[in-house]
PDB file of C-alpha atoms in Angstrom:
ATOM      1  CA  UNK A 706      97.785 125.345 147.062  1.00 36.00           C
ATOM      2  CA  UNK A 707      95.480 127.739 146.335  1.00 41.00           C
ATOM      3  CA  UNK A 708      91.431 126.397 145.442  1.00 39.00           C
ATOM      4  CA  UNK A 709      92.440 126.958 141.793  1.00 42.00           C
ATOM      5  CA  UNK A 710      95.766 124.817 141.942  1.00 40.00           C
ATOM      6  CA  UNK A 711      93.501 122.389 144.480  1.00 37.00           C
ATOM      7  CA  UNK A 712      91.075 121.489 141.304  1.00 43.00           C
ATOM      8  CA  UNK A 713      93.534 121.379 138.780  1.00 42.00           C
ATOM      9  CA  UNK A 714      95.822 118.020 141.204  1.00 41.00           C
ATOM     10  CA  UNK A 715      92.009 116.771 140.892  1.00 41.00           C
ATOM     11  CA  UNK A 716      91.989 116.820 137.628  1.00 52.00           C
ATOM     12  CA  UNK A 717      88.588 118.173 136.900  1.00 52.00           C
ATOM     13  CA  UNK A 718      89.837 121.938 135.246  1.00 91.00           C
ATOM     14  CA  UNK A 719      92.542 123.147 133.307  1.00 97.00           C
ATOM     15  CA  UNK A 720      94.918 125.035 134.444  1.00 98.00           C
ATOM     16  CA  UNK A 721      94.844 129.209 132.994  1.00 98.00           C
ATOM     17  CA  UNK A 722      97.379 129.457 130.730  1.00 98.00           C
ATOM     18  CA  UNK A 723      98.906 132.485 128.928  1.00 98.00           C
ATOM     19  CA  UNK A 724     101.816 132.827 126.057  1.00 98.00           C
ATOM     20  CA  UNK A 725     103.234 136.591 126.120  1.00 98.00           C
ATOM     21  CA  UNK A 726     104.880 136.459 122.994  1.00 98.00           C
ATOM     22  CA  UNK A 727     104.205 135.142 120.528  1.00 97.00           C
ATOM     23  CA  UNK A 728     106.812 135.611 118.093  1.00 95.00           C
ATOM     24  CA  UNK A 729     108.840 133.042 116.189  1.00 92.00           C
ATOM     25  CA  UNK A 730     108.539 129.973 119.903  1.00 95.00           C
ATOM     26  CA  UNK A 731     105.262 131.602 121.491  1.00 97.00           C
ATOM     27  CA  UNK A 732     103.129 131.221 117.925  1.00 97.00           C
ATOM     28  CA  UNK A 733     104.798 127.195 118.927  1.00 98.00           C
ATOM     29  CA  UNK A 734     104.168 127.329 122.627  1.00 98.00           C
ATOM     30  CA  UNK A 735      99.684 128.592 121.653  1.00 98.00           C
ATOM     31  CA  UNK A 736      99.672 126.585 118.741  1.00 97.00           C
ATOM     32  CA  UNK A 737     100.390 123.680 121.399  1.00 98.00           C
ATOM     33  CA  UNK A 738      99.035 125.016 124.420  1.00 98.00           C
ATOM     34  CA  UNK A 739      95.748 125.131 122.530  1.00 97.00           C
ATOM     35  CA  UNK A 740      96.084 121.329 121.859  1.00 96.00           C
ATOM     36  CA  UNK A 741      96.435 119.553 125.225  1.00 97.00           C
ATOM     37  CA  UNK A 742      93.871 118.696 127.620  1.00 97.00           C
ATOM     38  CA  UNK A 743      96.015 119.889 130.698  1.00 97.00           C
ATOM     39  CA  UNK A 744      95.550 123.686 129.669  1.00 98.00           C
ATOM     40  CA  UNK A 745      93.075 126.165 128.521  1.00 98.00           C
ATOM     41  CA  UNK A 746      94.356 128.548 127.524  1.00 97.00           C
ATOM     42  CA  UNK A 747      93.441 131.990 128.064  1.00 98.00           C
ATOM     43  CA  UNK A 748      94.542 134.278 125.984  1.00 98.00           C
ATOM     44  CA  UNK A 749      98.112 136.110 124.219  1.00 98.00           C
ATOM     45  CA  UNK A 750     100.167 139.414 124.876  1.00 98.00           C
ATOM     46  CA  UNK A 751     102.346 141.071 122.079  1.00 98.00           C
ATOM     47  CA  UNK A 752     103.656 144.179 122.051  1.00 96.00           C
ATOM     48  CA  UNK A 753     103.168 143.795 118.210  1.00 97.00           C
ATOM     49  CA  UNK A 754      99.184 144.487 117.915  1.00 96.00           C
ATOM     50  CA  UNK A 755      99.521 143.518 114.569  1.00 97.00           C
ATOM     51  CA  UNK A 756     100.898 139.804 115.435  1.00 97.00           C
ATOM     52  CA  UNK A 757      99.545 139.130 118.313  1.00 98.00           C
ATOM     53  CA  UNK A 758      95.919 139.752 116.180  1.00 98.00           C
ATOM     54  CA  UNK A 759      97.300 137.782 113.501  1.00 97.00           C
ATOM     55  CA  UNK A 760      97.686 134.473 115.464  1.00 97.00           C
ATOM     56  CA  UNK A 761      95.189 134.688 117.829  1.00 98.00           C
ATOM     57  CA  UNK A 762      92.614 134.987 114.252  1.00 97.00           C
ATOM     58  CA  UNK A 763      95.356 131.751 112.110  1.00 96.00           C
ATOM     59  CA  UNK A 764      94.645 129.742 116.266  1.00 96.00           C
ATOM     60  CA  UNK A 765      91.631 130.960 117.884  1.00 97.00           C
ATOM     61  CA  UNK A 766      92.813 133.111 120.404  1.00 97.00           C
ATOM     62  CA  UNK A 767      91.889 135.624 122.599  1.00 98.00           C
ATOM     63  CA  UNK A 768      94.449 138.626 122.702  1.00 98.00           C
ATOM     64  CA  UNK A 769      95.076 140.383 125.464  1.00 98.00           C
ATOM     65  CA  UNK A 770      95.259 143.389 125.319  1.00 97.00           C
ATOM     66  CA  UNK A 771      98.396 144.279 127.965  1.00 98.00           C
ATOM     67  CA  UNK A 772     100.271 142.023 131.223  1.00 98.00           C
ATOM     68  CA  UNK A 773      97.684 143.984 133.349  1.00 98.00           C
ATOM     69  CA  UNK A 774      95.716 141.706 130.640  1.00 98.00           C
ATOM     70  CA  UNK A 775      97.128 138.578 130.906  1.00 98.00           C
ATOM     71  CA  UNK A 776      97.451 138.734 134.653  1.00 98.00           C
ATOM     72  CA  UNK A 777      93.283 138.707 134.609  1.00 98.00           C
ATOM     73  CA  UNK A 778      92.712 135.581 133.477  1.00 98.00           C
ATOM     74  CA  UNK A 779      96.055 133.188 133.447  1.00 98.00           C
ATOM     75  CA  UNK A 780      96.725 131.332 136.663  1.00 98.00           C
ATOM     76  CA  UNK A 781     100.144 130.707 134.755  1.00 98.00           C
ATOM     77  CA  UNK A 782     102.349 132.005 131.833  1.00 98.00           C
ATOM     78  CA  UNK A 783     104.886 130.923 128.903  1.00 98.00           C
ATOM     79  CA  UNK A 784     107.374 134.369 128.085  1.00 98.00           C
ATOM     80  CA  UNK A 785     108.616 134.243 125.676  1.00 98.00           C
ATOM     81  CA  UNK A 786     109.662 137.328 124.835  1.00 96.00           C
ATOM     82  CA  UNK A 787     113.422 138.647 124.086  1.00 93.00           C
ATOM     83  CA  UNK A 788     115.532 137.659 126.675  1.00 93.00           C
ATOM     84  CA  UNK A 789     116.294 141.594 127.469  1.00 94.00           C
ATOM     85  CA  UNK A 790     113.288 141.943 128.762  1.00 97.00           C
ATOM     86  CA  UNK A 791     112.435 139.022 130.992  1.00 98.00           C
ATOM     87  CA  UNK A 792     113.020 140.147 134.069  1.00 98.00           C
ATOM     88  CA  UNK A 793     110.800 142.728 134.092  1.00 98.00           C
ATOM     89  CA  UNK A 794     108.086 140.511 132.443  1.00 98.00           C
ATOM     90  CA  UNK A 795     108.155 137.372 134.484  1.00 98.00           C
ATOM     91  CA  UNK A 796     108.514 139.669 137.518  1.00 98.00           C
ATOM     92  CA  UNK A 797     105.045 141.570 137.160  1.00 98.00           C
ATOM     93  CA  UNK A 798     102.945 138.335 136.648  1.00 98.00           C
ATOM     94  CA  UNK A 799     105.507 136.845 139.620  1.00 98.00           C
ATOM     95  CA  UNK A 800     104.021 139.599 141.946  1.00 97.00           C
ATOM     96  CA  UNK A 801     101.035 138.955 140.464  1.00 98.00           C
ATOM     97  CA  UNK A 802     100.284 135.388 141.576  1.00 98.00           C
ATOM     98  CA  UNK A 803     100.875 133.812 138.561  1.00 98.00           C
ATOM     99  CA  UNK A 804     103.869 130.645 137.320  1.00 98.00           C
ATOM    100  CA  UNK A 805     105.682 131.308 134.371  1.00 98.00           C
ATOM    101  CA  UNK A 806     107.066 128.997 132.103  1.00 98.00           C
ATOM    102  CA  UNK A 807     109.861 131.611 130.694  1.00 98.00           C
ATOM    103  CA  UNK A 808     111.937 130.586 127.867  1.00 97.00           C
ATOM    104  CA  UNK A 809     115.834 130.411 127.876  1.00 96.00           C
ATOM    105  CA  UNK A 810     117.815 131.760 128.747  1.00 96.00           C
ATOM    106  CA  UNK A 811     116.472 133.318 131.712  1.00 98.00           C
ATOM    107  CA  UNK A 812     117.590 135.681 131.981  1.00 97.00           C
ATOM    108  CA  UNK A 813     119.581 138.487 130.090  1.00 94.00           C
ATOM    109  CA  UNK A 814     122.175 138.563 133.070  1.00 95.00           C
ATOM    110  CA  UNK A 815     123.354 135.976 136.952  1.00 96.00           C
ATOM    111  CA  UNK A 816     122.079 139.249 138.384  1.00 97.00           C
ATOM    112  CA  UNK A 817     118.761 140.097 136.797  1.00 98.00           C
ATOM    113  CA  UNK A 818     118.585 135.416 136.656  1.00 98.00           C
ATOM    114  CA  UNK A 819     119.149 135.773 140.795  1.00 98.00           C
ATOM    115  CA  UNK A 820     116.697 138.156 141.131  1.00 98.00           C
ATOM    116  CA  UNK A 821     113.396 136.742 139.692  1.00 98.00           C
ATOM    117  CA  UNK A 822     114.383 133.982 141.454  1.00 98.00           C
ATOM    118  CA  UNK A 823     114.140 135.594 144.177  1.00 98.00           C
ATOM    119  CA  UNK A 824     111.016 137.931 143.179  1.00 97.00           C
ATOM    120  CA  UNK A 825     109.519 133.827 143.275  1.00 98.00           C
ATOM    121  CA  UNK A 826     110.397 132.408 145.985  1.00 97.00           C
ATOM    122  CA  UNK A 827     108.863 135.605 148.195  1.00 97.00           C
ATOM    123  CA  UNK A 828     105.560 135.419 145.958  1.00 97.00           C
ATOM    124  CA  UNK A 829     105.626 131.265 146.017  1.00 98.00           C
ATOM    125  CA  UNK A 830     105.600 130.745 142.498  1.00 98.00           C
ATOM    126  CA  UNK A 831     106.933 128.572 139.864  1.00 98.00           C
ATOM    127  CA  UNK A 832     109.692 129.086 137.679  1.00 98.00           C
ATOM    128  CA  UNK A 833     110.426 126.874 134.479  1.00 98.00           C
ATOM    129  CA  UNK A 834     112.986 128.020 132.203  1.00 98.00           C
ATOM    130  CA  UNK A 835     112.166 126.599 129.221  1.00 98.00           C
ATOM    131  CA  UNK A 836     115.372 124.223 127.890  1.00 98.00           C
ATOM    132  CA  UNK A 837     113.495 122.373 125.410  1.00 98.00           C
ATOM    133  CA  UNK A 838     116.042 119.982 124.566  1.00 98.00           C
ATOM    134  CA  UNK A 839     115.508 118.449 128.391  1.00 97.00           C
ATOM    135  CA  UNK A 840     112.137 117.024 127.196  1.00 98.00           C
ATOM    136  CA  UNK A 841     113.610 115.931 124.035  1.00 98.00           C
ATOM    137  CA  UNK A 842     112.877 111.591 124.337  1.00 98.00           C
ATOM    138  CA  UNK A 843     115.681 110.849 122.620  1.00 98.00           C
ATOM    139  CA  UNK A 844     118.122 113.310 125.618  1.00 98.00           C
ATOM    140  CA  UNK A 845     115.893 111.908 127.621  1.00 97.00           C
ATOM    141  CA  UNK A 846     116.299 108.524 126.859  1.00 97.00           C
ATOM    142  CA  UNK A 847     120.294 108.585 126.986  1.00 97.00           C
ATOM    143  CA  UNK A 848     120.771 110.405 130.168  1.00 97.00           C
ATOM    144  CA  UNK A 849     118.737 107.249 131.714  1.00 96.00           C
ATOM    145  CA  UNK A 850     121.554 104.856 130.185  1.00 95.00           C
ATOM    146  CA  UNK A 851     124.624 106.730 131.067  1.00 95.00           C
ATOM    147  CA  UNK A 852     126.005 106.932 135.055  1.00 90.00           C
ATOM    148  CA  UNK A 853     129.744 108.834 135.737  1.00 92.00           C
ATOM    149  CA  UNK A 854     129.956 109.750 132.001  1.00 97.00           C
ATOM    150  CA  UNK A 855     134.311 110.908 131.880  1.00 98.00           C
ATOM    151  CA  UNK A 856     133.704 112.552 128.156  1.00 98.00           C
ATOM    152  CA  UNK A 857     131.033 114.537 126.372  1.00 98.00           C
ATOM    153  CA  UNK A 858     131.062 116.225 122.670  1.00 98.00           C
ATOM    154  CA  UNK A 859     128.390 118.178 121.581  1.00 98.00           C
ATOM    155  CA  UNK A 860     127.338 120.074 118.012  1.00 98.00           C
ATOM    156  CA  UNK A 861     124.878 122.379 118.005  1.00 98.00           C
ATOM    157  CA  UNK A 862     125.225 124.304 114.324  1.00 97.00           C
ATOM    158  CA  UNK A 863     122.183 126.187 112.196  1.00 94.00           C
ATOM    159  CA  UNK A 864     121.878 128.444 109.875  1.00 93.00           C
ATOM    160  CA  UNK A 865     122.538 131.846 109.910  1.00 92.00           C
ATOM    161  CA  UNK A 866     118.809 133.460 110.907  1.00 86.00           C
ATOM    162  CA  UNK A 867     117.184 137.698 112.549  1.00 76.00           C
ATOM    163  CA  UNK A 868     115.946 135.584 115.790  1.00 73.00           C
ATOM    164  CA  UNK A 869     118.031 136.282 119.041  1.00 66.00           C
ATOM    165  CA  UNK A 870     120.820 137.788 117.872  1.00 75.00           C
ATOM    166  CA  UNK A 871     120.230 140.838 121.388  1.00 77.00           C
ATOM    167  CA  UNK A 872     122.420 137.902 123.532  1.00 85.00           C
ATOM    168  CA  UNK A 873     125.693 135.477 121.601  1.00 94.00           C
ATOM    169  CA  UNK A 874     125.868 132.262 120.222  1.00 96.00           C
ATOM    170  CA  UNK A 875     126.355 130.771 123.708  1.00 97.00           C
ATOM    171  CA  UNK A 876     123.321 132.128 125.419  1.00 95.00           C
ATOM    172  CA  UNK A 877     121.309 131.663 122.420  1.00 93.00           C
ATOM    173  CA  UNK A 878     122.989 128.052 121.606  1.00 96.00           C
ATOM    174  CA  UNK A 879     125.127 126.165 123.888  1.00 98.00           C
ATOM    175  CA  UNK A 880     123.650 126.587 126.645  1.00 98.00           C
ATOM    176  CA  UNK A 881     121.402 123.599 125.892  1.00 97.00           C
ATOM    177  CA  UNK A 882     123.446 121.491 125.848  1.00 98.00           C
ATOM    178  CA  UNK A 883     126.246 123.289 128.758  1.00 98.00           C
ATOM    179  CA  UNK A 884     122.422 122.868 131.047  1.00 98.00           C
ATOM    180  CA  UNK A 885     122.659 119.099 129.472  1.00 98.00           C
ATOM    181  CA  UNK A 886     126.418 118.625 129.884  1.00 98.00           C
ATOM    182  CA  UNK A 887     125.799 119.796 133.729  1.00 98.00           C
ATOM    183  CA  UNK A 888     122.932 118.029 134.193  1.00 97.00           C
ATOM    184  CA  UNK A 889     125.982 114.493 132.909  1.00 97.00           C
ATOM    185  CA  UNK A 890     128.230 115.503 135.056  1.00 97.00           C
ATOM    186  CA  UNK A 891     126.658 116.413 138.268  1.00 96.00           C
ATOM    187  CA  UNK A 892     130.262 118.415 139.648  1.00 97.00           C
ATOM    188  CA  UNK A 893     131.246 121.098 140.043  1.00 97.00           C
ATOM    189  CA  UNK A 894     133.416 122.617 137.164  1.00 98.00           C
ATOM    190  CA  UNK A 895     137.006 122.597 137.678  1.00 98.00           C
ATOM    191  CA  UNK A 896     137.979 125.130 134.544  1.00 98.00           C
ATOM    192  CA  UNK A 897     136.665 126.065 131.229  1.00 98.00           C
ATOM    193  CA  UNK A 898     139.198 127.222 128.264  1.00 98.00           C
ATOM    194  CA  UNK A 899     137.137 128.497 125.212  1.00 98.00           C
ATOM    195  CA  UNK A 900     137.287 131.052 121.833  1.00 98.00           C
ATOM    196  CA  UNK A 901     134.952 132.209 119.965  1.00 98.00           C
ATOM    197  CA  UNK A 902     134.392 135.003 117.318  1.00 96.00           C
ATOM    198  CA  UNK A 903     131.610 137.416 116.081  1.00 96.00           C
ATOM    199  CA  UNK A 904     130.947 136.730 111.633  1.00 96.00           C
ATOM    200  CA  UNK A 905     127.415 138.471 111.380  1.00 94.00           C
ATOM    201  CA  UNK A 906     126.831 140.232 114.281  1.00 92.00           C
ATOM    202  CA  UNK A 907     128.410 142.320 117.333  1.00 92.00           C
ATOM    203  CA  UNK A 908     128.523 139.775 119.157  1.00 93.00           C
ATOM    204  CA  UNK A 909     129.700 135.900 119.379  1.00 97.00           C
ATOM    205  CA  UNK A 910     128.248 133.736 116.469  1.00 97.00           C
ATOM    206  CA  UNK A 911     130.532 130.524 116.912  1.00 98.00           C
ATOM    207  CA  UNK A 912     132.551 129.756 120.316  1.00 98.00           C
ATOM    208  CA  UNK A 913     133.886 126.062 121.627  1.00 98.00           C
ATOM    209  CA  UNK A 914     134.220 125.283 124.781  1.00 98.00           C
ATOM    210  CA  UNK A 915     136.011 122.887 127.281  1.00 98.00           C
ATOM    211  CA  UNK A 916     134.769 122.541 130.257  1.00 98.00           C
ATOM    212  CA  UNK A 917     136.370 120.013 133.008  1.00 98.00           C
ATOM    213  CA  UNK A 918     134.227 118.443 135.757  1.00 98.00           C
ATOM    214  CA  UNK A 919     135.654 117.854 139.030  1.00 98.00           C
ATOM    215  CA  UNK A 920     134.364 114.871 139.089  1.00 97.00           C
ATOM    216  CA  UNK A 921     136.530 113.786 135.726  1.00 97.00           C
ATOM    217  CA  UNK A 922     134.050 114.486 132.832  1.00 98.00           C
ATOM    218  CA  UNK A 923     135.658 116.474 130.729  1.00 98.00           C
ATOM    219  CA  UNK A 924     133.172 118.002 127.021  1.00 98.00           C
ATOM    220  CA  UNK A 925     133.823 119.405 124.149  1.00 98.00           C
ATOM    221  CA  UNK A 926     131.173 121.965 122.992  1.00 98.00           C
ATOM    222  CA  UNK A 927     130.924 123.954 119.587  1.00 98.00           C
ATOM    223  CA  UNK A 928     127.967 126.334 119.217  1.00 98.00           C
ATOM    224  CA  UNK A 929     127.742 128.048 115.248  1.00 97.00           C
ATOM    225  CA  UNK A 930     124.326 130.080 114.840  1.00 96.00           C
ATOM    226  CA  UNK A 931     126.371 130.878 111.037  1.00 95.00           C
ATOM    227  CA  UNK A 932     126.811 127.348 109.522  1.00 94.00           C
ATOM    228  CA  UNK A 933     125.120 126.097 106.077  1.00 92.00           C
ATOM    229  CA  UNK A 934     124.029 123.086 107.745  1.00 93.00           C
ATOM    230  CA  UNK A 935     121.839 122.169 110.617  1.00 95.00           C
ATOM    231  CA  UNK A 936     123.397 119.426 112.997  1.00 97.00           C
ATOM    232  CA  UNK A 937     122.744 118.111 116.704  1.00 98.00           C
ATOM    233  CA  UNK A 938     124.433 115.687 118.165  1.00 98.00           C
ATOM    234  CA  UNK A 939     125.529 115.008 120.953  1.00 98.00           C
ATOM    235  CA  UNK A 940     128.165 111.838 121.943  1.00 98.00           C
ATOM    236  CA  UNK A 941     128.485 110.305 125.366  1.00 98.00           C
ATOM    237  CA  UNK A 942     131.480 108.130 126.198  1.00 98.00           C
ATOM    238  CA  UNK A 943     131.370 106.660 129.502  1.00 97.00           C
ATOM    239  CA  UNK A 944     133.273 103.280 130.958  1.00 93.00           C
ATOM    240  CA  UNK A 945     132.354 100.349 128.824  1.00 94.00           C
ATOM    241  CA  UNK A 946     129.330 102.448 127.158  1.00 97.00           C
ATOM    242  CA  UNK A 947     129.250 104.818 124.006  1.00 98.00           C
ATOM    243  CA  UNK A 948     125.717 106.535 123.528  1.00 98.00           C
ATOM    244  CA  UNK A 949     125.103 108.741 120.358  1.00 98.00           C
ATOM    245  CA  UNK A 950     122.053 111.114 120.224  1.00 98.00           C
ATOM    246  CA  UNK A 951     120.794 113.609 116.925  1.00 98.00           C
ATOM    247  CA  UNK A 952     119.120 115.185 118.511  1.00 98.00           C
ATOM    248  CA  UNK A 953     117.398 116.467 115.471  1.00 96.00           C
ATOM    249  CA  UNK A 954     116.614 112.771 114.718  1.00 96.00           C
ATOM    250  CA  UNK A 955     115.765 111.963 117.011  1.00 97.00           C
ATOM    251  CA  UNK A 956     117.874 109.177 117.480  1.00 97.00           C
ATOM    252  CA  UNK A 957     119.900 106.935 119.640  1.00 98.00           C
ATOM    253  CA  UNK A 958     122.374 104.535 118.605  1.00 98.00           C
ATOM    254  CA  UNK A 959     124.536 102.359 121.643  1.00 98.00           C
ATOM    255  CA  UNK A 960     126.980 100.447 121.840  1.00 98.00           C
ATOM    256  CA  UNK A 961     128.363  98.367 125.456  1.00 96.00           C
ATOM    257  CA  UNK A 962     131.461  96.414 125.989  1.00 94.00           C
ATOM    258  CA  UNK A 963     130.634  93.184 126.685  1.00 92.00           C
ATOM    259  CA  UNK A 964     132.947  90.746 128.502  1.00 90.00           C
ATOM    260  CA  UNK A 965     132.811  87.146 128.694  1.00 84.00           C
ATOM    261  CA  UNK A 966     135.351  84.058 128.937  1.00 83.00           C
ATOM    262  CA  UNK A 967     136.915  84.813 125.418  1.00 84.00           C
ATOM    263  CA  UNK A 968     138.363  88.214 124.293  1.00 89.00           C
ATOM    264  CA  UNK A 969     136.267  92.063 124.483  1.00 91.00           C
ATOM    265  CA  UNK A 970     133.174  92.865 122.623  1.00 94.00           C
ATOM    266  CA  UNK A 971     130.809  96.073 120.723  1.00 95.00           C
ATOM    267  CA  UNK A 972     127.627  95.217 121.301  1.00 96.00           C
ATOM    268  CA  UNK A 973     124.238  97.206 120.460  1.00 97.00           C
ATOM    269  CA  UNK A 974     121.815  98.428 122.423  1.00 97.00           C
ATOM    270  CA  UNK A 975     118.445  98.645 121.581  1.00 95.00           C
ATOM    271  CA  UNK A 976     117.896 102.154 122.574  1.00 96.00           C
ATOM    272  CA  UNK A 977     113.873 103.200 122.774  1.00 95.00           C
ATOM    273  CA  UNK A 978     112.103 106.239 122.387  1.00 97.00           C
ATOM    274  CA  UNK A 979     109.378 108.036 121.876  1.00 95.00           C
ATOM    275  CA  UNK A 980     107.837 110.121 119.429  1.00 93.00           C
ATOM    276  CA  UNK A 981     105.769 112.941 121.939  1.00 95.00           C
ATOM    277  CA  UNK A 982     107.436 116.453 121.486  1.00 96.00           C
ATOM    278  CA  UNK A 983     108.945 117.794 123.138  1.00 98.00           C
ATOM    279  CA  UNK A 984     106.347 121.143 123.114  1.00 98.00           C
ATOM    280  CA  UNK A 985     103.872 119.843 124.533  1.00 98.00           C
ATOM    281  CA  UNK A 986     106.049 117.345 126.858  1.00 98.00           C
ATOM    282  CA  UNK A 987     107.151 120.913 128.061  1.00 98.00           C
ATOM    283  CA  UNK A 988     104.058 122.466 128.799  1.00 98.00           C
ATOM    284  CA  UNK A 989     102.462 119.193 130.085  1.00 98.00           C
ATOM    285  CA  UNK A 990     105.250 119.067 133.020  1.00 98.00           C
ATOM    286  CA  UNK A 991     104.731 122.368 133.597  1.00 98.00           C
ATOM    287  CA  UNK A 992     100.657 121.682 133.625  1.00 98.00           C
ATOM    288  CA  UNK A 993     102.099 119.096 135.800  1.00 97.00           C
ATOM    289  CA  UNK A 994     104.248 120.751 138.319  1.00 98.00           C
ATOM    290  CA  UNK A 995     101.449 123.670 138.544  1.00 98.00           C
ATOM    291  CA  UNK A 996      99.112 121.407 139.577  1.00 96.00           C
ATOM    292  CA  UNK A 997     100.914 118.627 141.764  1.00 96.00           C
ATOM    293  CA  UNK A 998     103.144 121.732 143.599  1.00 96.00           C
ATOM    294  CA  UNK A 999     106.322 120.000 142.424  1.00 97.00           C
ATOM    295  CA  UNK A1000     109.355 121.337 140.403  1.00 97.00           C
ATOM    296  CA  UNK A1001     109.259 120.294 136.928  1.00 98.00           C
ATOM    297  CA  UNK A1002     112.182 118.546 135.037  1.00 98.00           C
ATOM    298  CA  UNK A1003     114.010 122.314 134.493  1.00 98.00           C
ATOM    299  CA  UNK A1004     113.639 124.796 136.921  1.00 98.00           C
ATOM    300  CA  UNK A1005     114.134 128.411 137.345  1.00 98.00           C
ATOM    301  CA  UNK A1006     117.734 127.385 139.117  1.00 98.00           C
ATOM    302  CA  UNK A1007     118.855 124.527 136.158  1.00 98.00           C
ATOM    303  CA  UNK A1008     118.158 127.937 134.047  1.00 98.00           C
ATOM    304  CA  UNK A1009     119.333 129.804 136.843  1.00 98.00           C
ATOM    305  CA  UNK A1010     122.463 127.308 136.879  1.00 98.00           C
ATOM    306  CA  UNK A1011     123.081 126.766 133.250  1.00 98.00           C
ATOM    307  CA  UNK A1012     123.168 130.694 132.682  1.00 98.00           C
ATOM    308  CA  UNK A1013     126.564 130.627 135.454  1.00 98.00           C
ATOM    309  CA  UNK A1014     128.397 128.400 133.025  1.00 98.00           C
ATOM    310  CA  UNK A1015     127.373 130.105 130.368  1.00 98.00           C
ATOM    311  CA  UNK A1016     129.132 132.978 131.558  1.00 98.00           C
ATOM    312  CA  UNK A1017     132.002 131.893 132.593  1.00 98.00           C
ATOM    313  CA  UNK A1018     132.255 130.109 129.052  1.00 98.00           C
ATOM    314  CA  UNK A1019     132.008 133.609 127.860  1.00 98.00           C
ATOM    315  CA  UNK A1020     135.410 135.012 130.292  1.00 98.00           C
ATOM    316  CA  UNK A1021     137.062 131.889 129.121  1.00 98.00           C
ATOM    317  CA  UNK A1022     136.704 133.570 125.698  1.00 98.00           C
ATOM    318  CA  UNK A1023     137.115 136.781 126.557  1.00 97.00           C
ATOM    319  CA  UNK A1024     140.147 136.358 128.120  1.00 97.00           C
ATOM    320  CA  UNK A1025     141.170 134.263 124.836  1.00 96.00           C
ATOM    321  CA  UNK A1026     140.633 137.150 122.878  1.00 93.00           C
ATOM    322  CA  UNK A1027     142.929 139.449 125.217  1.00 94.00           C
ATOM    323  CA  UNK A1028     146.073 137.137 125.009  1.00 93.00           C
ATOM    324  CA  UNK A1029     145.833 135.539 121.749  1.00 89.00           C
ATOM    325  CA  UNK A1030     145.956 139.983 120.640  1.00 82.00           C
ATOM    326  CA  UNK A1031     148.722 140.910 122.951  1.00 76.00           C
ATOM    327  CA  UNK A1032     150.535 137.176 121.458  1.00 73.00           C
ATOM    328  CA  UNK A1033     150.084 138.784 118.090  1.00 71.00           C
ATOM    329  CA  UNK A1034     151.018 142.696 118.766  1.00 63.00           C
TER     330      UNK A1034
END
């Protein structure tokens, strides 16, 4: 552990953080990071100099003119750039001794994710992946209640925007829920059936996947970025327990089967949910991981596994497309 990290672990020095990429997500990272006592925002960097100046002026921050400047001023960085640039930027900073929080998906491909993690291991650096729903207090409350679920259903629907169109809807939206489902199922995948189609872009804009796990859990996930309304719903069915999560409103409803002398009853459960901003919890977890050198809630390996499952879903969608095309000819 470096002297800087030793000081932070004892609470005497906040982590010096830079944010690389201050588009939609990066701007929020900078805003929230600037408010947290565990972090000191060393500055922001963006390939679009005008945007960097605009955000710096808005939030009262310093512009770092290059990645070299980022490495010189910060001990950690948030990488919130387009997915295709994650490996190049993260590797540059990891090689120079910075810990990294990289937005999801961790990289553009599984090969790039493995290379990024290899670079982090060689440098002895932390990689955290920005699966923000794992820091949603409603999701956190639900996961703490459930053991050995049998069925999970997720709907993640959004209206169309031009953000993140460099990746398909599986790696853009569904990957949040793939990561949550992997935590819930806690066993290898045995079968995937999936379908999807492009609508407004040349990549998949709608997708559905049915994933069976060796432990017995089955998950049905639907993701769309061309819907008329925004929906973020997670439903978990376990023996004698049902949990419904509205991830957007951060509310949890739960019911348990109560058995006694008479007929079984379905009774509601009170589920307290914190009101913390998920991004603040995520960044605080990153700061704590840097200070203590322990893994964050969503380490790089977990982000890599979510990407691997996303690629398996995409392969299943392609198999379905080919089979459907063959059936119509």
